[in-house]
Amino acid sequence: MVLARSGLWQEVVNVPASSTFPMPEGMSFEEAAALLVNYITAYMVLFDFGNLRPNQSVLIHMAAGGVGTAAIQLCKTVENVTIFGTASASKHDFLRESGVTHPIDYRTMDYAEEIRKISPKGVDIVLDPLGGSDTSKAFNLLKPMGKIIIYGAANVITGHKKSLVAMAKTWWNQFCINALQLLSQNKAVCGYHLGYMVEEVELIGGVVAKLVNLYTQGKIKPKIDSVWPFDQVGDAMRQMQEKKNVGKVILVPELPKEESKKGEN
C-alpha cells in the first residue's frame, strides 16, 4: 500500500520506502488502494481529534462516500455510538445496513432540524467535508464539549463543473470564530488535511498499524463502489462528482481481461 500526496494516477510511481506499507493477508489490490487515505482520515478525525467514546453521537456528511463509509465502520468499533449520516435517499438502505442509526436526505430535508427532533441537545462530533455555511450549522449542532473537524470544502464544487460564483459564495460563507468566543461556547473546531502530514512517518505508521489490525480482525473492510481503467478516468470522476458512488471509486491501469470481456458482452 502506498501513500503519496499526488501523482498516483500512473502505472509506475516512485515514493519513499517510509510511505509504503505491506498489504495484510487476504486483502485485494482494490481494497489496498481504498484503505489508506480514507481510513487514515476517518480514524484520525474520529479518534485523535474527535476522541470518540461509548454512548456518543456523530454526524457524518457524505456518509456513503469513501471517508464516510470508513467512518461508519470505525464508529461501529465503539460501543453504542449513535450515527447520523447525510446522503441522498437512494443510499439510505445501504447506510442502515452499514450501521447508520439515522440516515437523512440532505436534498429534501434540513438535516439540522431533523437531528434536533431526535437529539434536542445536538451531537458530540461532526465530520465536516463540506465547508461554507454548513460548517456554521454543524458548529451550532454541537453539544457542550462537542467537536467539529473540518477536512474538506466540497461545497466549492456544484453541478458538473466548478463555479467561480459557488467558490466565492462558499468562501464568503465560511465559518469564522475567534479564540475568546470559543471560551463561552465550550466547543472545539479542528482542521485536518492528510496531505500535509505525509512526512509524519511515525504518526501515520502508528495509525496504519491499528487499521491493519482492525482489518485482520474483520472489523473494517473498504467498500468498493466501482473500478475504472485509466482511459475512463473522466467517467470515474463523474461517478463521484454526480454523487452516484457508494464507497470508493478505484482507478487501475487497465481492467482484467475477464472484466473487459464482460463489458464487451
Coordinates of N, CA and C in Angstrom, one line a residue, residues 68-263:
G68 N -16.7 8.5 4.4 CA -18.0 8.3 5.1 C -18.1 6.8 5.5
T69 N -18.0 5.9 4.5 CA -18.1 4.5 4.8 C -17.0 4.0 5.8
A70 N -15.8 4.6 5.7 CA -14.8 4.2 6.6 C -15.1 4.7 8.0
A71 N -15.6 5.9 8.1 CA -16.0 6.5 9.4 C -17.1 5.7 10.1
I72 N -18.1 5.2 9.3 CA -19.2 4.4 9.8 C -18.6 3.1 10.4
Q73 N -17.8 2.5 9.7 CA -17.2 1.2 10.2 C -16.4 1.4 11.5
L74 N -15.6 2.5 11.5 CA -14.8 2.8 12.7 C -15.7 3.2 13.9
C75 N -16.8 3.9 13.6 CA -17.7 4.2 14.7 C -18.3 2.9 15.3
K76 N -18.5 1.9 14.5 CA -19.0 0.6 15.0 C -18.1 -0.2 15.9
T77 N -16.8 0.2 15.9 CA -15.9 -0.4 16.8 C -16.0 0.1 18.2
V78 N -16.8 1.2 18.4 CA -17.0 1.8 19.7 C -18.4 1.5 20.2
E79 N -18.6 1.2 21.4 CA -19.9 0.7 21.9 C -21.0 1.8 21.9
N80 N -22.1 1.5 21.4 CA -23.3 2.3 21.5 C -23.1 3.8 20.9
V81 N -22.6 3.9 19.8 CA -22.4 5.2 19.1 C -23.6 5.4 18.2
T82 N -24.3 6.6 18.4 CA -25.4 7.0 17.5 C -24.8 7.7 16.3
I83 N -25.1 7.2 15.1 CA -24.6 7.8 13.9 C -25.7 8.4 13.1
F84 N -25.6 9.7 12.8 CA -26.4 10.4 11.8 C -25.6 10.5 10.5
G85 N -26.2 10.2 9.4 CA -25.5 10.2 8.1 C -26.3 10.9 7.1
T86 N -25.7 11.9 6.4 CA -26.4 12.5 5.3 C -26.0 11.9 4.0
A87 N -27.0 11.6 3.1 CA -26.8 11.1 1.8 C -28.2 11.2 1.1
S88 N -28.2 11.0 -0.2 CA -29.4 11.0 -1.0 C -30.2 9.8 -0.6
A89 N -31.5 9.8 -0.8 CA -32.4 8.8 -0.3 C -32.1 7.4 -0.9
S90 N -31.6 7.4 -2.1 CA -31.3 6.1 -2.7 C -30.2 5.3 -2.0
K91 N -29.5 6.0 -1.2 CA -28.4 5.3 -0.5 C -28.7 4.9 1.0
H92 N -29.9 5.2 1.4 CA -30.3 5.1 2.8 C -30.3 3.6 3.3
D93 N -30.8 2.7 2.4 CA -30.8 1.3 2.8 C -29.4 0.8 3.0
F94 N -28.5 1.2 2.2 CA -27.1 0.8 2.4 C -26.6 1.4 3.7
L95 N -26.9 2.6 4.0 CA -26.4 3.2 5.2 C -27.0 2.5 6.5
R96 N -28.2 2.2 6.4 CA -28.8 1.4 7.6 C -28.1 0.1 7.8
E97 N -27.9 -0.6 6.7 CA -27.3 -1.9 6.7 C -25.8 -1.8 7.3
S98 N -25.2 -0.6 7.0 CA -23.8 -0.4 7.4 C -23.7 0.0 8.9
G99 N -24.9 0.5 9.5 CA -24.8 0.8 10.9 C -25.2 2.3 11.2
V100 N -25.7 3.0 10.2 CA -26.1 4.4 10.4 C -27.5 4.3 11.1
T101 N -27.5 5.0 12.3 CA -28.8 5.0 13.1 C -29.9 5.8 12.4
H102 N -29.5 7.0 11.9 CA -30.5 7.9 11.4 C -29.9 8.5 10.0
P103 N -30.3 7.8 8.9 CA -29.9 8.4 7.6 C -30.8 9.6 7.3
I104 N -30.3 10.7 6.7 CA -31.0 11.9 6.5 C -30.8 12.3 5.0
D105 N -31.9 12.6 4.3 CA -31.7 13.0 2.9 C -31.5 14.5 2.9
Y106 N -30.3 15.0 2.7 CA -30.0 16.4 2.7 C -30.6 17.2 1.6
R107 N -31.1 16.5 0.5 CA -31.7 17.2 -0.6 C -33.1 17.6 -0.3
T108 N -33.8 16.9 0.5 CA -35.2 17.2 0.8 C -35.5 17.6 2.2
M109 N -34.5 17.5 3.1 CA -34.7 17.9 4.5 C -33.6 18.8 5.0
D110 N -33.9 19.6 6.0 CA -32.9 20.3 6.7 C -32.3 19.4 7.8
Y111 N -31.1 18.9 7.5 CA -30.5 17.9 8.4 C -30.4 18.4 9.9
A112 N -30.1 19.7 10.0 CA -30.0 20.2 11.4 C -31.3 20.1 12.2
E113 N -32.4 20.4 11.5 CA -33.7 20.3 12.1 C -34.1 18.8 12.4
E114 N -33.7 17.9 11.5 CA -34.0 16.5 11.7 C -33.2 16.0 12.9
I115 N -32.0 16.4 13.0 CA -31.2 15.9 14.1 C -31.7 16.5 15.5
R116 N -32.2 17.7 15.5 CA -32.7 18.3 16.7 C -34.0 17.6 17.1
K117 N -34.8 17.1 16.2 CA -36.0 16.4 16.5 C -35.7 15.1 17.3
I118 N -34.6 14.5 16.9 CA -34.2 13.2 17.5 C -33.3 13.4 18.7
S119 N -32.4 14.4 18.6 CA -31.5 14.7 19.7 C -31.5 16.2 20.0
P120 N -32.4 16.7 20.8 CA -32.5 18.2 21.0 C -31.2 18.9 21.4
K121 N -30.3 18.2 22.1 CA -29.1 18.8 22.5 C -28.0 18.8 21.4
G122 N -28.3 18.1 20.3 CA -27.3 18.0 19.2 C -26.5 16.8 19.3
V123 N -25.2 16.9 18.8 CA -24.3 15.7 18.7 C -23.0 16.1 19.3
D124 N -22.2 15.0 19.5 CA -20.9 15.2 20.1 C -19.8 15.5 19.1
I125 N -19.9 15.0 17.9 CA -18.8 15.1 16.9 C -19.5 15.3 15.6
V126 N -19.0 16.3 14.8 CA -19.4 16.4 13.4 C -18.2 16.3 12.5
L127 N -18.2 15.5 11.5 CA -17.2 15.3 10.5 C -17.7 16.2 9.3
D128 N -16.9 17.3 9.0 CA -17.3 18.3 8.0 C -16.4 18.3 6.8
P129 N -16.8 17.7 5.7 CA -16.1 17.8 4.4 C -16.7 18.8 3.5
L130 N -17.7 19.6 4.0 CA -18.5 20.5 3.1 C -18.0 21.9 3.1
G131 N -17.7 22.5 4.2 CA -17.3 23.9 4.3 C -18.5 24.9 4.1
G132 N -18.2 26.2 4.0 CA -19.2 27.2 3.7 C -20.2 27.3 4.9
S133 N -21.4 27.5 4.6 CA -22.4 27.7 5.7 C -22.7 26.4 6.5
D134 N -22.4 25.3 5.9 CA -22.6 24.0 6.6 C -21.8 23.9 7.8
T135 N -20.6 24.5 7.8 CA -19.7 24.5 9.0 C -20.4 25.2 10.1
S136 N -21.0 26.4 9.9 CA -21.7 27.1 10.9 C -22.9 26.3 11.5
K137 N -23.6 25.6 10.6 CA -24.7 24.8 11.0 C -24.2 23.7 11.9
A138 N -23.1 23.1 11.5 CA -22.5 22.0 12.3 C -22.1 22.5 13.7
F139 N -21.4 23.6 13.7 CA -20.9 24.2 15.0 C -22.1 24.4 16.0
N140 N -23.2 24.9 15.4 CA -24.4 25.1 16.3 C -25.1 23.9 16.7
L141 N -24.8 22.8 16.0 CA -25.4 21.5 16.4 C -24.6 20.8 17.5
L142 N -23.4 21.3 17.8 CA -22.6 20.6 18.8 C -23.1 20.7 20.2
K143 N -23.0 19.6 21.0 CA -23.3 19.7 22.4 C -22.2 20.4 23.1
P144 N -22.3 20.8 24.4 CA -21.2 21.3 25.1 C -20.1 20.2 25.1
M145 N -18.8 20.7 24.9 CA -17.7 19.8 24.8 C -17.6 19.1 23.4
G146 N -18.5 19.5 22.5 CA -18.5 18.9 21.2 C -17.4 19.4 20.3
K147 N -17.2 18.6 19.2 CA -16.1 18.9 18.3 C -16.5 18.8 16.9
I148 N -16.1 19.8 16.1 CA -16.3 19.7 14.7 C -14.9 19.6 14.0
I149 N -14.7 18.7 13.1 CA -13.5 18.5 12.4 C -13.7 18.8 11.0
I150 N -13.1 19.8 10.4 CA -13.2 20.2 9.0 C -12.1 19.6 8.2
Y151 N -12.5 18.8 7.2 CA -11.4 18.1 6.4 C -11.7 18.2 4.9
G152 N -12.5 19.2 4.5 CA -12.7 19.4 3.1 C -13.6 20.6 2.9
A153 N -13.9 20.9 1.6 CA -14.7 22.0 1.2 C -15.5 21.7 -0.1
A154 N -16.3 20.6 0.0 CA -17.0 20.0 -1.2 C -18.0 21.0 -1.7
N155 N -18.4 21.9 -0.9 CA -19.4 22.9 -1.4 C -18.9 23.8 -2.5
V156 N -17.6 23.8 -2.6 CA -17.0 24.6 -3.7 C -17.4 24.1 -5.1
I157 N -17.6 22.8 -5.2 CA -18.0 22.2 -6.4 C -19.5 22.0 -6.5
T158 N -20.1 22.5 -7.6 CA -21.5 22.3 -7.7 C -21.8 21.8 -9.2
G159 N -22.8 21.0 -9.3 CA -23.2 20.5 -10.6 C -22.1 19.8 -11.3
H160 N -21.9 20.0 -12.6 CA -21.0 19.3 -13.5 C -19.6 20.0 -13.6
K161 N -19.5 21.2 -13.1 CA -18.2 21.8 -13.2 C -18.0 22.8 -12.1
K162 N -16.8 23.3 -11.9 CA -16.5 24.3 -10.8 C -17.2 25.6 -11.2
S163 N -17.8 26.2 -10.2 CA -18.4 27.5 -10.5 C -17.6 28.6 -9.7
L164 N -17.2 29.6 -10.3 CA -16.5 30.7 -9.6 C -17.4 31.4 -8.6
V165 N -18.7 31.5 -9.0 CA -19.7 32.1 -8.1 C -19.8 31.2 -6.8
A166 N -19.9 29.9 -7.1 CA -20.1 29.0 -5.9 C -18.8 29.0 -5.0
M167 N -17.7 29.1 -5.6 CA -16.4 29.2 -4.9 C -16.4 30.4 -4.0
A168 N -16.8 31.6 -4.6 CA -16.8 32.8 -3.9 C -17.8 32.8 -2.8
K169 N -19.0 32.2 -3.1 CA -20.0 32.2 -2.1 C -19.6 31.3 -0.9
T170 N -19.0 30.1 -1.2 CA -18.5 29.3 -0.1 C -17.5 29.9 0.7
W171 N -16.5 30.7 0.1 CA -15.5 31.4 0.8 C -16.1 32.5 1.7
W172 N -17.1 33.2 1.2 CA -17.7 34.3 1.9 C -18.5 33.7 3.1
N173 N -19.1 32.6 2.9 CA -19.9 32.0 4.0 C -19.1 31.1 4.9
Q174 N -17.8 31.0 4.7 CA -17.0 30.1 5.6 C -17.1 30.6 7.0
F175 N -17.2 29.6 7.9 CA -17.4 29.8 9.3 C -16.1 30.5 9.9
C176 N -16.3 31.5 10.7 CA -15.2 32.2 11.4 C -15.6 32.3 12.9
I177 N -14.6 32.1 13.7 CA -14.8 32.3 15.2 C -13.4 32.6 15.8
N178 N -13.4 33.5 16.8 CA -12.1 33.7 17.4 C -12.0 33.0 18.8
A179 N -10.8 33.0 19.3 CA -10.5 32.2 20.5 C -11.3 32.6 21.7
L180 N -11.6 33.8 21.9 CA -12.4 34.3 23.0 C -13.8 33.8 22.9
Q181 N -14.4 33.7 21.7 CA -15.7 33.2 21.5 C -15.8 31.7 21.9
L182 N -14.7 31.0 21.6 CA -14.7 29.6 21.9 C -14.8 29.3 23.4
L183 N -14.3 30.3 24.2 CA -14.3 30.1 25.7 C -15.8 29.9 26.2
S184 N -16.7 30.8 25.7 CA -18.0 30.7 26.2 C -18.8 29.5 25.6
Q185 N -18.4 29.0 24.4 CA -19.1 28.0 23.7 C -18.8 26.6 24.3
N186 N -17.6 26.4 24.8 CA -17.2 25.1 25.3 C -17.3 24.1 24.2
K187 N -16.8 24.5 23.0 CA -16.8 23.6 21.8 C -15.4 23.7 21.2
A188 N -15.1 22.7 20.3 CA -13.8 22.7 19.7 C -13.9 22.7 18.1
V189 N -13.1 23.4 17.4 CA -13.0 23.4 16.0 C -11.7 23.0 15.5
C190 N -11.6 21.9 14.7 CA -10.4 21.3 14.3 C -10.3 21.3 12.8
G191 N -9.1 21.3 12.3 CA -8.9 21.2 10.8 C -7.9 20.1 10.5
Y192 N -8.2 19.3 9.5 CA -7.4 18.1 9.2 C -7.2 18.0 7.7
H193 N -5.9 17.8 7.3 CA -5.6 17.5 5.9 C -4.4 16.5 5.9
L194 N -4.7 15.3 5.5 CA -3.7 14.2 5.5 C -2.6 14.6 4.5
G195 N -2.8 15.3 3.5 CA -1.8 15.6 2.5 C -0.6 16.4 3.1
Y196 N -0.9 17.1 4.2 CA 0.2 17.9 4.8 C 0.9 17.1 6.0
M197 N 0.5 15.9 6.1 CA 1.2 15.1 7.2 C 1.9 13.8 6.7
V198 N 2.1 13.7 5.3 CA 2.7 12.5 4.8 C 4.1 12.3 5.3
E199 N 4.8 13.4 5.8 CA 6.1 13.3 6.3 C 6.1 12.9 7.8
E200 N 5.0 12.9 8.4 CA 4.9 12.5 9.8 C 4.9 10.9 9.9
V201 N 6.0 10.4 9.6 CA 6.1 8.9 9.4 C 5.7 8.1 10.6
E202 N 6.2 8.4 11.8 CA 5.8 7.6 12.9 C 4.3 7.7 13.3
L203 N 3.8 8.9 13.2 CA 2.4 9.2 13.5 C 1.5 8.4 12.5
I204 N 1.7 8.5 11.2 CA 0.9 7.8 10.2 C 1.1 6.3 10.3
G205 N 2.4 5.9 10.5 CA 2.7 4.5 10.6 C 1.9 3.8 11.8
G206 N 1.8 4.5 12.9 CA 1.0 4.0 14.0 C -0.4 3.8 13.7
V207 N -1.0 4.8 13.0 CA -2.4 4.7 12.6 C -2.6 3.5 11.6
V208 N -1.7 3.4 10.6 CA -1.8 2.3 9.7 C -1.8 0.9 10.4
A209 N -0.9 0.8 11.4 CA -0.8 -0.5 12.1 C -2.1 -0.8 12.8
K210 N -2.8 0.2 13.4 CA -4.1 0.0 14.0 C -5.1 -0.4 13.0
L211 N -5.1 0.2 11.8 CA -6.1 -0.1 10.8 C -5.9 -1.5 10.2
V212 N -4.6 -1.9 10.0 CA -4.4 -3.2 9.5 C -4.8 -4.3 10.6
N213 N -4.6 -4.0 11.8 CA -5.1 -4.9 12.9 C -6.7 -5.0 12.8
L214 N -7.3 -3.9 12.7 CA -8.8 -3.9 12.6 C -9.3 -4.6 11.3
Y215 N -8.5 -4.5 10.2 CA -8.9 -5.3 9.0 C -8.7 -6.8 9.2
T216 N -7.6 -7.2 9.8 CA -7.4 -8.6 10.0 C -8.4 -9.2 11.0
Q217 N -8.9 -8.3 11.9 CA -10.0 -8.8 12.8 C -11.4 -8.8 12.2
G218 N -11.5 -8.3 10.9 CA -12.7 -8.3 10.2 C -13.6 -7.1 10.7
K219 N -13.1 -6.1 11.4 CA -13.9 -5.0 11.9 C -14.1 -3.9 10.9
I220 N -13.1 -3.8 9.9 CA -13.2 -2.8 8.8 C -13.0 -3.5 7.5
K221 N -13.6 -3.1 6.5 CA -13.4 -3.6 5.1 C -13.8 -2.5 4.1
P222 N -12.8 -2.1 3.3 CA -13.1 -1.0 2.3 C -14.3 -1.4 1.4
K223 N -15.2 -0.4 1.3 CA -16.3 -0.6 0.4 C -15.9 -0.1 -1.0
I224 N -15.9 -0.9 -2.0 CA -15.5 -0.5 -3.4 C -16.8 -0.3 -4.2
D225 N -16.9 0.9 -4.6 CA -18.1 1.3 -5.5 C -17.9 0.7 -6.9
S226 N -16.8 1.0 -7.5 CA -16.5 0.7 -8.9 C -15.0 0.8 -9.2
V227 N -14.6 0.1 -10.2 CA -13.2 0.0 -10.7 C -13.2 0.5 -12.1
W228 N -12.3 1.5 -12.4 CA -12.3 2.0 -13.8 C -10.8 2.0 -14.3
P229 N -10.7 1.7 -15.6 CA -9.3 1.8 -16.2 C -8.9 3.3 -16.4
F230 N -7.7 3.5 -16.6 CA -7.2 4.9 -16.8 C -7.8 5.6 -17.9
D231 N -8.2 4.8 -19.0 CA -8.7 5.5 -20.2 C -10.2 5.9 -20.0
Q232 N -10.8 5.6 -18.8 CA -12.1 6.0 -18.5 C -12.1 6.9 -17.2
V233 N -11.0 7.6 -17.0 CA -10.9 8.5 -15.8 C -12.0 9.5 -15.8
G234 N -12.4 10.0 -16.9 CA -13.5 11.1 -16.9 C -14.8 10.5 -16.4
D235 N -15.1 9.3 -16.8 CA -16.3 8.6 -16.3 C -16.2 8.4 -14.8
A236 N -15.0 8.0 -14.3 CA -14.8 7.7 -12.9 C -15.0 9.0 -12.1
M237 N -14.5 10.1 -12.6 CA -14.6 11.4 -11.9 C -16.1 11.8 -11.8
R238 N -16.8 11.6 -12.9 CA -18.2 11.9 -13.0 C -19.0 11.1 -12.0
Q239 N -18.6 9.9 -11.8 CA -19.3 9.0 -10.8 C -19.3 9.6 -9.4
M240 N -18.2 10.2 -9.1 CA -18.1 10.9 -7.8 C -18.7 12.3 -7.8
Q241 N -18.4 13.1 -8.8 CA -18.9 14.4 -8.9 C -20.4 14.5 -8.9
E242 N -21.1 13.5 -9.5 CA -22.5 13.5 -9.5 C -23.1 12.7 -8.3
K243 N -22.2 12.3 -7.4 CA -22.6 11.7 -6.1 C -23.4 10.4 -6.4
K244 N -22.9 9.6 -7.3 CA -23.6 8.3 -7.6 C -22.9 7.2 -6.9
N245 N -21.7 7.4 -6.4 CA -20.9 6.3 -5.8 C -21.4 6.0 -4.4
V246 N -21.3 4.7 -4.1 CA -21.5 4.2 -2.7 C -20.1 3.5 -2.3
G247 N -19.3 4.2 -1.6 CA -17.9 3.7 -1.3 C -16.9 4.3 -2.3
K248 N -15.8 3.6 -2.4 CA -14.6 4.2 -3.1 C -14.6 3.9 -4.6
V249 N -14.3 4.9 -5.4 CA -14.1 4.8 -6.8 C -12.6 4.5 -7.0
I250 N -12.2 3.4 -7.7 CA -10.9 3.0 -7.9 C -10.4 3.1 -9.3
L251 N -9.2 3.6 -9.6 CA -8.6 3.6 -10.9 C -7.5 2.5 -11.0
V252 N -7.5 1.8 -12.1 CA -6.5 0.8 -12.4 C -5.9 1.1 -13.8
P253 N -4.7 0.7 -14.1 CA -4.1 0.9 -15.4 C -5.0 0.3 -16.5
E254 N -5.5 -0.9 -16.3 CA -6.4 -1.5 -17.3 C -7.2 -2.6 -16.5
L255 N -8.4 -2.8 -17.0 CA -9.3 -3.8 -16.4 C -8.7 -5.2 -16.7
P256 N -8.9 -6.2 -15.7 CA -8.6 -7.6 -16.0 C -9.3 -8.0 -17.3
K257 N -8.7 -9.0 -18.0 CA -9.3 -9.4 -19.3 C -10.7 -10.0 -19.1
E258 N -10.9 -10.7 -18.0 CA -12.3 -11.2 -17.8 C -13.3 -10.1 -17.7
E259 N -13.0 -9.0 -17.0 CA -14.0 -7.9 -16.9 C -14.1 -7.2 -18.2
S260 N -13.0 -7.1 -18.9 CA -13.1 -6.4 -20.2 C -14.1 -7.1 -21.2
K261 N -14.0 -8.5 -21.1 CA -14.9 -9.3 -22.0 C -16.3 -9.1 -21.6
K262 N -16.6 -9.1 -20.2 CA -17.9 -8.9 -19.7 C -18.5 -7.6 -20.3
G263 N -17.7 -6.5 -20.2 CA -18.1 -5.2 -20.7 C -18.5 -5.2 -22.1

